[in-house]
Amino acid sequence: MSRARQDFLQRFATFEQTLGEATVQDGALHETDRNAKARLLRNGLAVASFAFLEDFIRQRSGEVLANIAASGVPFSVLPDKVRSATTFGLLRSLESRMKFEPDDAAKISFVQNHAGFVASTTTMPFQLSELSFGYKSSNISEDEVADILRAFRVQGPWQAVGFLASRVGLGSLVLMEAFKNAAKRRHMAAHVAGATTPLNDLENYVREAKAIAFGFDVLLSAPALQIRRRDVSYLGGGVLDPAKIPIHLLYQERGRFKERVFGSGRARATAPDVAGIEVVAYPRAIASGAAIAYLNPSGQLEKWDFPAL
């Protein structure tokens, strides 16, 4: 599994467990000390949980770029906006991130390193900087998320993210607004001393963030796989159709673990345990370029993978 995906899922599992702790829940109105501590902890969770999603978007984008660079596909055939973002578009990101370098010598080394990535795109093999997407400013905006996906010819990016989320039991969420609200909560919690983050907002954000991360990941991984597999239609300028991305659903029913392709009413395989169904499902998902979505007993996304990338 992708390291970015693994980190995100582990962090959100801890986040979700923490929301169940009594220390983040308000007590009676007269319990002012307890409530003040709970408010402080919830504000910290608002900042950290948004950072988890930001880091996933950045880290996964970097993984995909590294995968493309290692594919042997010439730089010249990549989508125009990917080539722009990884060359002159990178300069804005370098300017934003350079302030974190401790001194001039470190800044020079930092710029030289990433400038080397840009220079390499004139040769084979080439390298693509992991700072090409998601680093234009300190925090990622909803527009930047959309721009990353548009670079891979995803039309209507936020609608596409919601469309995929609807296929894994998360269809009622308005995800661009959810992202904007989470960013606002983070900003308030980090910069307003008297901010109060409602526990219910954080509980809802668990589902929202998983839906955003899943949709973003699949919409980024699918075109990257088409590039790796030298898909003539896509490399020739074709756009990505989210409806054509296969999703294999893994779930438990009546004591058995099952695999079903979204859109099909019947399970195509069953096994007594998760490992058994994975042995069957993963090779098929790799061959078809499918995402794998693990559903909880409520039929909603618990975790996911994109085995071919």
PDB file of N, CA, C and O in Angstrom, residues 186-215:
ATOM      1  N   ARG A 186      -9.752  24.806  11.085  1.00  0.00           N
ATOM      2  CA  ARG A 186      -8.320  24.791  11.381  1.00  0.00           C
ATOM      3  C   ARG A 186      -7.797  26.196  11.622  1.00  0.00           C
ATOM      4  O   ARG A 186      -7.048  26.445  12.575  1.00  0.00           O
ATOM      5  N   HIS A 187      -8.191  27.129  10.752  1.00  0.00           N
ATOM      6  CA  HIS A 187      -7.720  28.506  10.873  1.00  0.00           C
ATOM      7  C   HIS A 187      -8.209  29.127  12.182  1.00  0.00           C
ATOM      8  O   HIS A 187      -7.420  29.775  12.901  1.00  0.00           O
ATOM      9  N   MET A 188      -9.465  28.951  12.501  1.00  0.00           N
ATOM     10  CA  MET A 188     -10.012  29.513  13.742  1.00  0.00           C
ATOM     11  C   MET A 188      -9.328  28.907  14.955  1.00  0.00           C
ATOM     12  O   MET A 188      -8.947  29.612  15.890  1.00  0.00           O
ATOM     13  N   ALA A 189      -9.168  27.589  14.955  1.00  0.00           N
ATOM     14  CA  ALA A 189      -8.562  26.914  16.099  1.00  0.00           C
ATOM     15  C   ALA A 189      -7.110  27.318  16.298  1.00  0.00           C
ATOM     16  O   ALA A 189      -6.622  27.399  17.430  1.00  0.00           O
ATOM     17  N   ALA A 190      -6.417  27.600  15.176  1.00  0.00           N
ATOM     18  CA  ALA A 190      -4.990  27.932  15.261  1.00  0.00           C
ATOM     19  C   ALA A 190      -4.749  29.402  15.589  1.00  0.00           C
ATOM     20  O   ALA A 190      -3.714  29.734  16.184  1.00  0.00           O
ATOM     21  N   HIS A 191      -5.678  30.292  15.226  1.00  0.00           N
ATOM     22  CA  HIS A 191      -5.395  31.722  15.308  1.00  0.00           C
ATOM     23  C   HIS A 191      -6.344  32.526  16.187  1.00  0.00           C
ATOM     24  O   HIS A 191      -6.073  33.699  16.462  1.00  0.00           O
ATOM     25  N   VAL A 192      -7.450  31.929  16.637  1.00  0.00           N
ATOM     26  CA  VAL A 192      -8.406  32.655  17.480  1.00  0.00           C
ATOM     27  C   VAL A 192      -8.404  32.018  18.861  1.00  0.00           C
ATOM     28  O   VAL A 192      -8.816  30.856  19.017  1.00  0.00           O
ATOM     29  N   ALA A 193      -7.953  32.772  19.860  1.00  0.00           N
ATOM     30  CA  ALA A 193      -7.768  32.205  21.202  1.00  0.00           C
ATOM     31  C   ALA A 193      -9.063  31.673  21.797  1.00  0.00           C
ATOM     32  O   ALA A 193      -9.067  30.680  22.521  1.00  0.00           O
ATOM     33  N   GLY A 194     -10.179  32.308  21.474  1.00  0.00           N
ATOM     34  CA  GLY A 194     -11.451  31.884  22.057  1.00  0.00           C
ATOM     35  C   GLY A 194     -12.248  30.940  21.194  1.00  0.00           C
ATOM     36  O   GLY A 194     -13.441  30.725  21.441  1.00  0.00           O
ATOM     37  N   ALA A 195     -11.615  30.357  20.199  1.00  0.00           N
ATOM     38  CA  ALA A 195     -12.337  29.472  19.273  1.00  0.00           C
ATOM     39  C   ALA A 195     -12.863  28.235  19.988  1.00  0.00           C
ATOM     40  O   ALA A 195     -12.246  27.716  20.921  1.00  0.00           O
ATOM     41  N   THR A 196     -14.027  27.781  19.532  1.00  0.00           N
ATOM     42  CA  THR A 196     -14.621  26.557  20.056  1.00  0.00           C
ATOM     43  C   THR A 196     -14.968  25.641  18.890  1.00  0.00           C
ATOM     44  O   THR A 196     -15.745  26.014  18.016  1.00  0.00           O
ATOM     45  N   THR A 197     -14.397  24.470  18.869  1.00  0.00           N
ATOM     46  CA  THR A 197     -14.669  23.497  17.813  1.00  0.00           C
ATOM     47  C   THR A 197     -15.673  22.472  18.331  1.00  0.00           C
ATOM     48  O   THR A 197     -15.364  21.723  19.263  1.00  0.00           O
ATOM     49  N   PRO A 198     -16.882  22.420  17.772  1.00  0.00           N
ATOM     50  CA  PRO A 198     -17.871  21.444  18.234  1.00  0.00           C
ATOM     51  C   PRO A 198     -17.416  20.015  17.965  1.00  0.00           C
ATOM     52  O   PRO A 198     -16.858  19.719  16.906  1.00  0.00           O
ATOM     53  N   LEU A 199     -17.669  19.140  18.908  1.00  0.00           N
ATOM     54  CA  LEU A 199     -17.296  17.736  18.746  1.00  0.00           C
ATOM     55  C   LEU A 199     -18.009  17.119  17.553  1.00  0.00           C
ATOM     56  O   LEU A 199     -17.422  16.325  16.807  1.00  0.00           O
ATOM     57  N   ASN A 200     -19.251  17.494  17.346  1.00  0.00           N
ATOM     58  CA  ASN A 200     -20.020  16.934  16.233  1.00  0.00           C
ATOM     59  C   ASN A 200     -19.373  17.252  14.885  1.00  0.00           C
ATOM     60  O   ASN A 200     -19.393  16.419  13.969  1.00  0.00           O
ATOM     61  N   ASP A 201     -18.786  18.448  14.758  1.00  0.00           N
ATOM     62  CA  ASP A 201     -18.107  18.811  13.507  1.00  0.00           C
ATOM     63  C   ASP A 201     -16.933  17.871  13.234  1.00  0.00           C
ATOM     64  O   ASP A 201     -16.697  17.464  12.091  1.00  0.00           O
ATOM     65  N   LEU A 202     -16.188  17.557  14.292  1.00  0.00           N
ATOM     66  CA  LEU A 202     -15.032  16.672  14.133  1.00  0.00           C
ATOM     67  C   LEU A 202     -15.473  15.249  13.815  1.00  0.00           C
ATOM     68  O   LEU A 202     -14.838  14.558  13.010  1.00  0.00           O
ATOM     69  N   GLU A 203     -16.565  14.811  14.426  1.00  0.00           N
ATOM     70  CA  GLU A 203     -17.069  13.460  14.147  1.00  0.00           C
ATOM     71  C   GLU A 203     -17.528  13.347  12.698  1.00  0.00           C
ATOM     72  O   GLU A 203     -17.265  12.332  12.031  1.00  0.00           O
ATOM     73  N   ASN A 204     -18.189  14.372  12.189  1.00  0.00           N
ATOM     74  CA  ASN A 204     -18.610  14.361  10.789  1.00  0.00           C
ATOM     75  C   ASN A 204     -17.414  14.414   9.847  1.00  0.00           C
ATOM     76  O   ASN A 204     -17.431  13.841   8.744  1.00  0.00           O
ATOM     77  N   TYR A 205     -16.358  15.087  10.287  1.00  0.00           N
ATOM     78  CA  TYR A 205     -15.182  15.267   9.438  1.00  0.00           C
ATOM     79  C   TYR A 205     -14.465  13.949   9.169  1.00  0.00           C
ATOM     80  O   TYR A 205     -13.793  13.808   8.144  1.00  0.00           O
ATOM     81  N   VAL A 206     -14.613  12.972  10.038  1.00  0.00           N
ATOM     82  CA  VAL A 206     -13.993  11.662   9.803  1.00  0.00           C
ATOM     83  C   VAL A 206     -14.484  11.100   8.469  1.00  0.00           C
ATOM     84  O   VAL A 206     -13.688  10.689   7.610  1.00  0.00           O
ATOM     85  N   ARG A 207     -15.791  11.101   8.267  1.00  0.00           N
ATOM     86  CA  ARG A 207     -16.364  10.602   7.014  1.00  0.00           C
ATOM     87  C   ARG A 207     -16.002  11.509   5.847  1.00  0.00           C
ATOM     88  O   ARG A 207     -15.677  11.046   4.745  1.00  0.00           O
ATOM     89  N   GLU A 208     -16.081  12.817   6.078  1.00  0.00           N
ATOM     90  CA  GLU A 208     -15.811  13.771   5.005  1.00  0.00           C
ATOM     91  C   GLU A 208     -14.378  13.658   4.498  1.00  0.00           C
ATOM     92  O   GLU A 208     -14.132  13.636   3.286  1.00  0.00           O
ATOM     93  N   ALA A 209     -13.431  13.585   5.419  1.00  0.00           N
ATOM     94  CA  ALA A 209     -12.020  13.525   5.033  1.00  0.00           C
ATOM     95  C   ALA A 209     -11.698  12.219   4.315  1.00  0.00           C
ATOM     96  O   ALA A 209     -10.932  12.206   3.340  1.00  0.00           O
ATOM     97  N   LYS A 210     -12.267  11.118   4.778  1.00  0.00           N
ATOM     98  CA  LYS A 210     -12.057   9.839   4.087  1.00  0.00           C
ATOM     99  C   LYS A 210     -12.613   9.906   2.667  1.00  0.00           C
ATOM    100  O   LYS A 210     -11.995   9.399   1.721  1.00  0.00           O
ATOM    101  N   ALA A 211     -13.777  10.515   2.523  1.00  0.00           N
ATOM    102  CA  ALA A 211     -14.383  10.625   1.197  1.00  0.00           C
ATOM    103  C   ALA A 211     -13.519  11.468   0.271  1.00  0.00           C
ATOM    104  O   ALA A 211     -13.307  11.117  -0.897  1.00  0.00           O
ATOM    105  N   ILE A 212     -13.003  12.587   0.780  1.00  0.00           N
ATOM    106  CA  ILE A 212     -12.147  13.462  -0.025  1.00  0.00           C
ATOM    107  C   ILE A 212     -10.861  12.744  -0.399  1.00  0.00           C
ATOM    108  O   ILE A 212     -10.431  12.759  -1.559  1.00  0.00           O
ATOM    109  N   ALA A 213     -10.236  12.110   0.581  1.00  0.00           N
ATOM    110  CA  ALA A 213      -8.970  11.427   0.325  1.00  0.00           C
ATOM    111  C   ALA A 213      -9.148  10.282  -0.664  1.00  0.00           C
ATOM    112  O   ALA A 213      -8.335  10.096  -1.570  1.00  0.00           O
ATOM    113  N   PHE A 214     -10.214   9.515  -0.504  1.00  0.00           N
ATOM    114  CA  PHE A 214     -10.484   8.406  -1.426  1.00  0.00           C
ATOM    115  C   PHE A 214     -10.683   8.915  -2.852  1.00  0.00           C
ATOM    116  O   PHE A 214     -10.046   8.438  -3.798  1.00  0.00           O
ATOM    117  N   GLY A 215     -11.563   9.894  -3.009  1.00  0.00           N
ATOM    118  CA  GLY A 215     -11.842  10.412  -4.339  1.00  0.00           C
ATOM    119  C   GLY A 215     -10.620  11.025  -4.986  1.00  0.00           C
ATOM    120  O   GLY A 215     -10.337  10.778  -6.167  1.00  0.00           O
TER     121      GLY A 215
END
